[in-house]
């Protein structure tokens, strides 16, 4: 069964540094998402992406965040200047149809900011 | 704004006992509803979904959930718990309608413990 893959599985970065989290969605999917889960808290929506543009973003997704689909397979989340509070598990998800069809999640990238 | 409430952050059952994990949503229009399971150090795996077809939905691993519009609920059940069911369970909603971008709103999660 096709899977969403995320790399790296764990990223340790100094505060203030830029970090790029990478995702390879399922190949025929058109809708892409990033979520995060701070330790002990619920999963929170960050951003949705369709047709090479952001379709919705949450309040968390401020100017420090950006997403890109640089080629036909990768979907990336960039944090320009990381803060301690960015430490979390970041999940990528994809779907072939928004809403009615379920999203498939990757195993996540654990981001630790020192 | 949409919200999802999972009553009980921790549920403990004995192996073989009934599992009941509660989920209530807030929406005037029935949304799409999902239950996901998360095993340690893994991503979210879809258990089942409700998308306005049958109100009783069967999923993987013997789980099922019933959509009750009058109660705005989508509780997850399994008749007999297995040790391998121990995990974190998340209820999530996605708005229906043409303006929906597909984003999921999650509940806070319920940790299921299964005792031998």
mmCIF file of C-alpha atoms in Angstrom:
data_model
loop_
_atom_site.group_PDB
_atom_site.id
_atom_site.type_symbol
_atom_site.label_atom_id
_atom_site.label_comp_id
_atom_site.label_asym_id
_atom_site.label_seq_id
_atom_site.Cartn_x
_atom_site.Cartn_y
_atom_site.Cartn_z
ATOM 1 C CA UNK A 1 0.000 0.000 0.000
ATOM 2 C CA UNK A 2 1.361 3.438 -0.909
ATOM 3 C CA UNK A 3 2.728 5.444 1.999
ATOM 4 C CA UNK A 4 3.584 8.999 2.882
ATOM 5 C CA UNK A 5 7.256 9.168 3.782
ATOM 6 C CA UNK A 6 8.931 11.840 5.871
ATOM 7 C CA UNK A 7 12.591 12.640 6.406
ATOM 8 C CA UNK A 8 14.405 12.962 8.668
ATOM 9 C CA UNK A 9 12.730 11.046 11.464
ATOM 10 C CA UNK A 10 14.473 13.233 14.041
ATOM 11 C CA UNK A 11 16.021 16.679 13.552
ATOM 12 C CA UNK A 12 17.986 18.520 16.202
ATOM 13 C CA UNK A 13 18.636 22.195 15.473
ATOM 14 C CA UNK A 14 19.988 25.207 17.305
ATOM 15 C CA UNK A 15 17.526 27.993 18.026
ATOM 16 C CA UNK A 16 17.556 30.588 15.270
ATOM 17 C CA UNK A 17 18.612 28.146 12.588
ATOM 18 C CA UNK A 18 16.592 27.296 9.525
ATOM 19 C CA UNK A 19 15.174 23.811 9.173
ATOM 20 C CA UNK A 20 13.530 22.024 6.269
ATOM 21 C CA UNK A 21 11.288 19.045 6.835
ATOM 22 C CA UNK A 22 10.676 16.836 3.845
ATOM 23 C CA UNK A 23 7.738 14.728 2.777
ATOM 24 C CA UNK A 24 6.958 12.530 -0.186
ATOM 25 C CA UNK A 25 3.159 12.271 -0.482
ATOM 26 C CA UNK A 26 1.358 9.406 -2.161
ATOM 27 C CA UNK A 27 1.950 9.808 -5.878
ATOM 28 C CA UNK A 28 -1.592 10.355 -7.180
ATOM 29 C CA UNK A 29 -2.662 12.622 -4.328
ATOM 30 C CA UNK A 30 -3.393 16.285 -4.962
ATOM 31 C CA UNK A 31 -4.008 17.712 -1.495
ATOM 32 C CA UNK A 32 -1.184 18.120 0.982
ATOM 33 C CA UNK A 33 -1.102 19.079 4.618
ATOM 34 C CA UNK A 34 1.237 19.743 7.524
ATOM 35 C CA UNK A 35 0.256 19.240 11.135
ATOM 36 C CA UNK A 36 2.222 19.426 14.341
ATOM 37 C CA UNK A 37 1.904 17.794 17.724
ATOM 38 C CA UNK A 38 3.644 19.347 20.696
ATOM 39 C CA UNK A 39 4.508 16.724 23.280
ATOM 40 C CA UNK A 40 1.456 15.844 25.328
ATOM 41 C CA UNK A 41 -0.884 17.981 23.266
ATOM 42 C CA UNK A 42 -3.279 17.372 20.433
ATOM 43 C CA UNK A 43 -2.491 17.345 16.735
ATOM 44 C CA UNK A 44 -2.841 20.845 15.253
ATOM 45 C CA UNK A 45 -3.401 21.874 11.658
ATOM 46 C CA UNK A 46 -0.723 24.081 10.143
ATOM 47 C CA UNK A 47 -1.368 24.422 6.425
ATOM 48 C CA UNK A 48 -3.109 22.896 3.438
ATOM 49 C CA UNK A 49 -1.723 23.036 -0.100
ATOM 50 C CA UNK A 50 -3.355 22.408 -3.436
ATOM 51 C CA UNK A 51 -2.540 23.275 -7.018
ATOM 52 C CA UNK A 52 0.813 24.758 -5.997
ATOM 53 C CA UNK A 53 -0.582 27.214 -3.539
ATOM 54 C CA UNK A 54 -1.656 27.425 0.059
ATOM 55 C CA UNK A 55 -5.393 26.877 0.379
ATOM 56 C CA UNK A 56 -5.614 27.461 4.109
ATOM 57 C CA UNK A 57 -3.271 28.154 6.998
ATOM 58 C CA UNK A 58 -3.693 28.351 10.723
ATOM 59 C CA UNK A 59 -2.660 31.099 13.126
ATOM 60 C CA UNK A 60 0.397 29.020 13.978
ATOM 61 C CA UNK A 61 1.628 29.249 10.392
ATOM 62 C CA UNK A 62 3.204 32.688 10.615
ATOM 63 C CA UNK A 63 5.845 34.338 8.417
ATOM 64 C CA UNK A 64 8.530 32.026 9.775
ATOM 65 C CA UNK A 65 6.880 29.091 8.040
ATOM 66 C CA UNK A 66 6.707 28.306 4.354
ATOM 67 C CA UNK A 67 5.797 25.314 2.216
ATOM 68 C CA UNK A 68 6.905 24.302 -1.208
ATOM 69 C CA UNK A 69 6.430 21.563 -3.714
ATOM 70 C CA UNK A 70 9.732 21.915 -5.550
ATOM 71 C CA UNK A 71 9.149 19.018 -7.918
ATOM 72 C CA UNK A 72 6.509 16.446 -8.675
ATOM 73 C CA UNK A 73 7.147 14.341 -5.613
ATOM 74 C CA UNK A 74 8.416 16.341 -2.625
ATOM 75 C CA UNK A 75 6.496 18.607 -0.275
ATOM 76 C CA UNK A 76 8.568 20.597 2.193
ATOM 77 C CA UNK A 77 7.980 22.659 5.308
ATOM 78 C CA UNK A 78 10.577 25.314 6.094
ATOM 79 C CA UNK A 79 10.963 27.130 9.366
ATOM 80 C CA UNK A 80 13.252 30.113 8.821
ATOM 81 C CA UNK A 81 14.382 30.989 12.318
ATOM 82 C CA UNK A 82 13.458 28.279 14.757
ATOM 83 C CA UNK A 83 12.288 28.986 18.287
ATOM 84 C CA UNK A 84 12.233 26.716 21.305
ATOM 85 C CA UNK A 85 8.461 26.444 21.029
ATOM 86 C CA UNK A 86 8.779 24.973 17.545
ATOM 87 C CA UNK A 87 9.886 21.721 19.164
ATOM 88 C CA UNK A 88 7.223 19.208 18.196
ATOM 89 C CA UNK A 89 6.395 16.248 16.013
ATOM 90 C CA UNK A 90 5.535 17.405 12.510
ATOM 91 C CA UNK A 91 3.274 15.261 10.369
ATOM 92 C CA UNK A 92 2.769 15.449 6.645
ATOM 93 C CA UNK A 93 -0.475 14.136 5.155
ATOM 94 C CA UNK A 94 -1.944 13.779 1.693
ATOM 95 C CA UNK A 95 -5.298 12.988 0.170
ATOM 96 C CA UNK A 96 -6.703 12.411 -3.309
ATOM 97 C CA UNK A 97 -9.844 14.391 -2.542
ATOM 98 C CA UNK A 98 -10.377 17.024 0.119
ATOM 99 C CA UNK A 99 -12.718 16.427 3.007
ATOM 100 C CA UNK A 100 -14.600 13.279 2.104
ATOM 101 C CA UNK A 101 -11.524 11.178 1.480
ATOM 102 C CA UNK A 102 -9.258 10.414 4.438
ATOM 103 C CA UNK A 103 -5.801 11.822 4.765
ATOM 104 C CA UNK A 104 -2.831 9.500 4.850
ATOM 105 C CA UNK A 105 -0.168 10.457 7.352
ATOM 106 C CA UNK A 106 3.563 9.956 7.435
ATOM 107 C CA UNK A 107 5.367 8.755 10.554
ATOM 108 C CA UNK A 108 6.406 12.292 11.396
ATOM 109 C CA UNK A 109 9.609 14.230 12.011
ATOM 110 C CA UNK A 110 10.497 14.930 15.608
ATOM 111 C CA UNK A 111 11.995 18.426 15.694
ATOM 112 C CA UNK A 112 14.041 19.330 18.752
ATOM 113 C CA UNK A 113 15.197 22.935 19.132
ATOM 114 C CA UNK A 114 18.096 23.507 21.522
ATOM 115 C CA UNK B 1 -15.264 27.309 14.671
ATOM 116 C CA UNK B 2 -15.242 23.570 14.614
ATOM 117 C CA UNK B 3 -14.152 21.776 17.737
ATOM 118 C CA UNK B 4 -13.823 18.185 18.825
ATOM 119 C CA UNK B 5 -14.050 16.923 22.378
ATOM 120 C CA UNK B 6 -12.841 13.539 23.476
ATOM 121 C CA UNK B 7 -14.114 12.766 26.938
ATOM 122 C CA UNK B 8 -11.451 11.005 28.955
ATOM 123 C CA UNK B 9 -7.770 11.461 28.220
ATOM 124 C CA UNK B 10 -7.055 7.977 29.569
ATOM 125 C CA UNK B 11 -9.246 4.883 29.354
ATOM 126 C CA UNK B 12 -8.250 1.595 30.920
ATOM 127 C CA UNK B 13 -9.978 -1.698 30.148
ATOM 128 C CA UNK B 14 -9.246 -5.348 30.751
ATOM 129 C CA UNK B 15 -8.412 -7.612 27.868
ATOM 130 C CA UNK B 16 -11.660 -8.936 26.422
ATOM 131 C CA UNK B 17 -13.753 -6.066 27.771
ATOM 132 C CA UNK B 18 -15.740 -3.544 25.771
ATOM 133 C CA UNK B 19 -13.876 -0.494 24.532
ATOM 134 C CA UNK B 20 -15.768 2.800 24.371
ATOM 135 C CA UNK B 21 -13.972 6.000 23.405
ATOM 136 C CA UNK B 22 -16.108 9.093 23.264
ATOM 137 C CA UNK B 23 -16.056 11.889 20.710
ATOM 138 C CA UNK B 24 -18.342 14.887 20.351
ATOM 139 C CA UNK B 25 -18.105 17.564 17.709
ATOM 140 C CA UNK B 26 -19.523 21.030 17.361
ATOM 141 C CA UNK B 27 -21.048 21.835 14.024
ATOM 142 C CA UNK B 28 -24.433 22.873 12.754
ATOM 143 C CA UNK B 29 -23.800 20.933 9.559
ATOM 144 C CA UNK B 30 -22.718 17.291 9.877
ATOM 145 C CA UNK B 31 -19.038 17.159 9.056
ATOM 146 C CA UNK B 32 -16.887 14.316 7.864
ATOM 147 C CA UNK B 33 -15.669 12.348 10.863
ATOM 148 C CA UNK B 34 -12.623 10.167 11.334
ATOM 149 C CA UNK B 35 -10.940 8.082 13.984
ATOM 150 C CA UNK B 36 -7.186 7.674 13.812
ATOM 151 C CA UNK B 37 -4.903 5.499 15.948
ATOM 152 C CA UNK B 38 -1.312 6.332 16.825
ATOM 153 C CA UNK B 39 1.073 3.666 18.063
ATOM 154 C CA UNK B 40 4.280 4.786 19.808
ATOM 155 C CA UNK B 41 6.762 6.475 17.461
ATOM 156 C CA UNK B 42 4.453 6.072 14.503
ATOM 157 C CA UNK B 43 2.175 8.262 12.440
ATOM 158 C CA UNK B 44 -1.598 8.399 12.423
ATOM 159 C CA UNK B 45 -3.375 5.418 10.942
ATOM 160 C CA UNK B 46 -6.979 5.653 9.806
ATOM 161 C CA UNK B 47 -9.344 3.379 11.732
ATOM 162 C CA UNK B 48 -12.619 4.417 10.116
ATOM 163 C CA UNK B 49 -14.529 7.324 8.612
ATOM 164 C CA UNK B 50 -18.035 8.713 8.361
ATOM 165 C CA UNK B 51 -18.869 10.632 5.209
ATOM 166 C CA UNK B 52 -22.683 10.801 5.251
ATOM 167 C CA UNK B 53 -23.420 7.246 4.184
ATOM 168 C CA UNK B 54 -24.354 4.622 6.796
ATOM 169 C CA UNK B 55 -24.410 5.963 10.353
ATOM 170 C CA UNK B 56 -22.793 2.826 11.751
ATOM 171 C CA UNK B 57 -19.319 2.591 10.351
ATOM 172 C CA UNK B 58 -17.057 -0.419 10.568
ATOM 173 C CA UNK B 59 -13.316 -0.014 10.510
ATOM 174 C CA UNK B 60 -10.149 -2.004 10.822
ATOM 175 C CA UNK B 61 -9.147 -4.203 13.753
ATOM 176 C CA UNK B 62 -12.763 -4.796 14.818
ATOM 177 C CA UNK B 63 -13.536 -1.177 15.646
ATOM 178 C CA UNK B 64 -16.768 0.561 14.747
ATOM 179 C CA UNK B 65 -18.352 3.934 15.375
ATOM 180 C CA UNK B 66 -21.859 5.288 15.226
ATOM 181 C CA UNK B 67 -22.697 8.758 14.001
ATOM 182 C CA UNK B 68 -25.514 10.298 16.025
ATOM 183 C CA UNK B 69 -26.535 13.665 14.665
ATOM 184 C CA UNK B 70 -28.921 14.430 17.530
ATOM 185 C CA UNK B 71 -26.098 13.974 20.029
ATOM 186 C CA UNK B 72 -23.331 15.364 17.770
ATOM 187 C CA UNK B 73 -21.354 12.282 18.694
ATOM 188 C CA UNK B 74 -19.157 9.741 16.964
ATOM 189 C CA UNK B 75 -18.117 7.304 19.685
ATOM 190 C CA UNK B 76 -15.666 4.509 18.918
ATOM 191 C CA UNK B 77 -16.333 0.989 20.176
ATOM 192 C CA UNK B 78 -14.861 -2.470 20.060
ATOM 193 C CA UNK B 79 -16.640 -5.434 21.664
ATOM 194 C CA UNK B 80 -13.531 -7.126 22.996
ATOM 195 C CA UNK B 81 -10.236 -5.376 23.698
ATOM 196 C CA UNK B 82 -6.945 -6.933 22.723
ATOM 197 C CA UNK B 83 -3.562 -6.110 24.178
ATOM 198 C CA UNK B 84 -2.479 -4.826 20.765
ATOM 199 C CA UNK B 85 -5.201 -2.138 20.918
ATOM 200 C CA UNK B 86 -3.191 -0.155 23.462
ATOM 201 C CA UNK B 87 -2.456 3.134 21.703
ATOM 202 C CA UNK B 88 -3.505 6.773 21.398
ATOM 203 C CA UNK B 89 -6.803 7.360 19.615
ATOM 204 C CA UNK B 90 -7.775 10.607 17.921
ATOM 205 C CA UNK B 91 -11.154 11.725 16.707
ATOM 206 C CA UNK B 92 -11.031 14.282 13.898
ATOM 207 C CA UNK B 93 -13.492 16.272 11.825
ATOM 208 C CA UNK B 94 -13.348 17.913 8.452
ATOM 209 C CA UNK B 95 -15.950 20.380 7.343
ATOM 210 C CA UNK B 96 -18.281 19.358 4.547
ATOM 211 C CA UNK B 97 -19.166 21.780 1.776
ATOM 212 C CA UNK B 98 -17.451 23.307 -1.226
ATOM 213 C CA UNK B 99 -15.374 25.762 0.814
ATOM 214 C CA UNK B 100 -13.758 22.982 2.786
ATOM 215 C CA UNK B 101 -9.997 22.777 2.292
ATOM 216 C CA UNK B 102 -9.886 19.367 3.903
ATOM 217 C CA UNK B 103 -8.093 20.405 7.077
ATOM 218 C CA UNK B 104 -8.649 18.117 10.020
ATOM 219 C CA UNK B 105 -9.534 19.373 13.471
ATOM 220 C CA UNK B 106 -8.423 16.876 16.087
ATOM 221 C CA UNK B 107 -9.604 16.083 19.546
ATOM 222 C CA UNK B 108 -7.071 15.973 22.326
ATOM 223 C CA UNK B 109 -6.708 12.221 22.100
ATOM 224 C CA UNK B 110 -7.485 9.291 24.370
ATOM 225 C CA UNK B 111 -4.847 6.875 25.562
ATOM 226 C CA UNK B 112 -6.218 3.368 25.709
ATOM 227 C CA UNK B 113 -4.590 1.033 28.201
ATOM 228 C CA UNK B 114 -5.437 -2.677 28.030
ATOM 229 C CA UNK B 115 -4.734 -4.705 31.134
ATOM 230 C CA UNK B 116 -4.135 -8.459 30.979
#
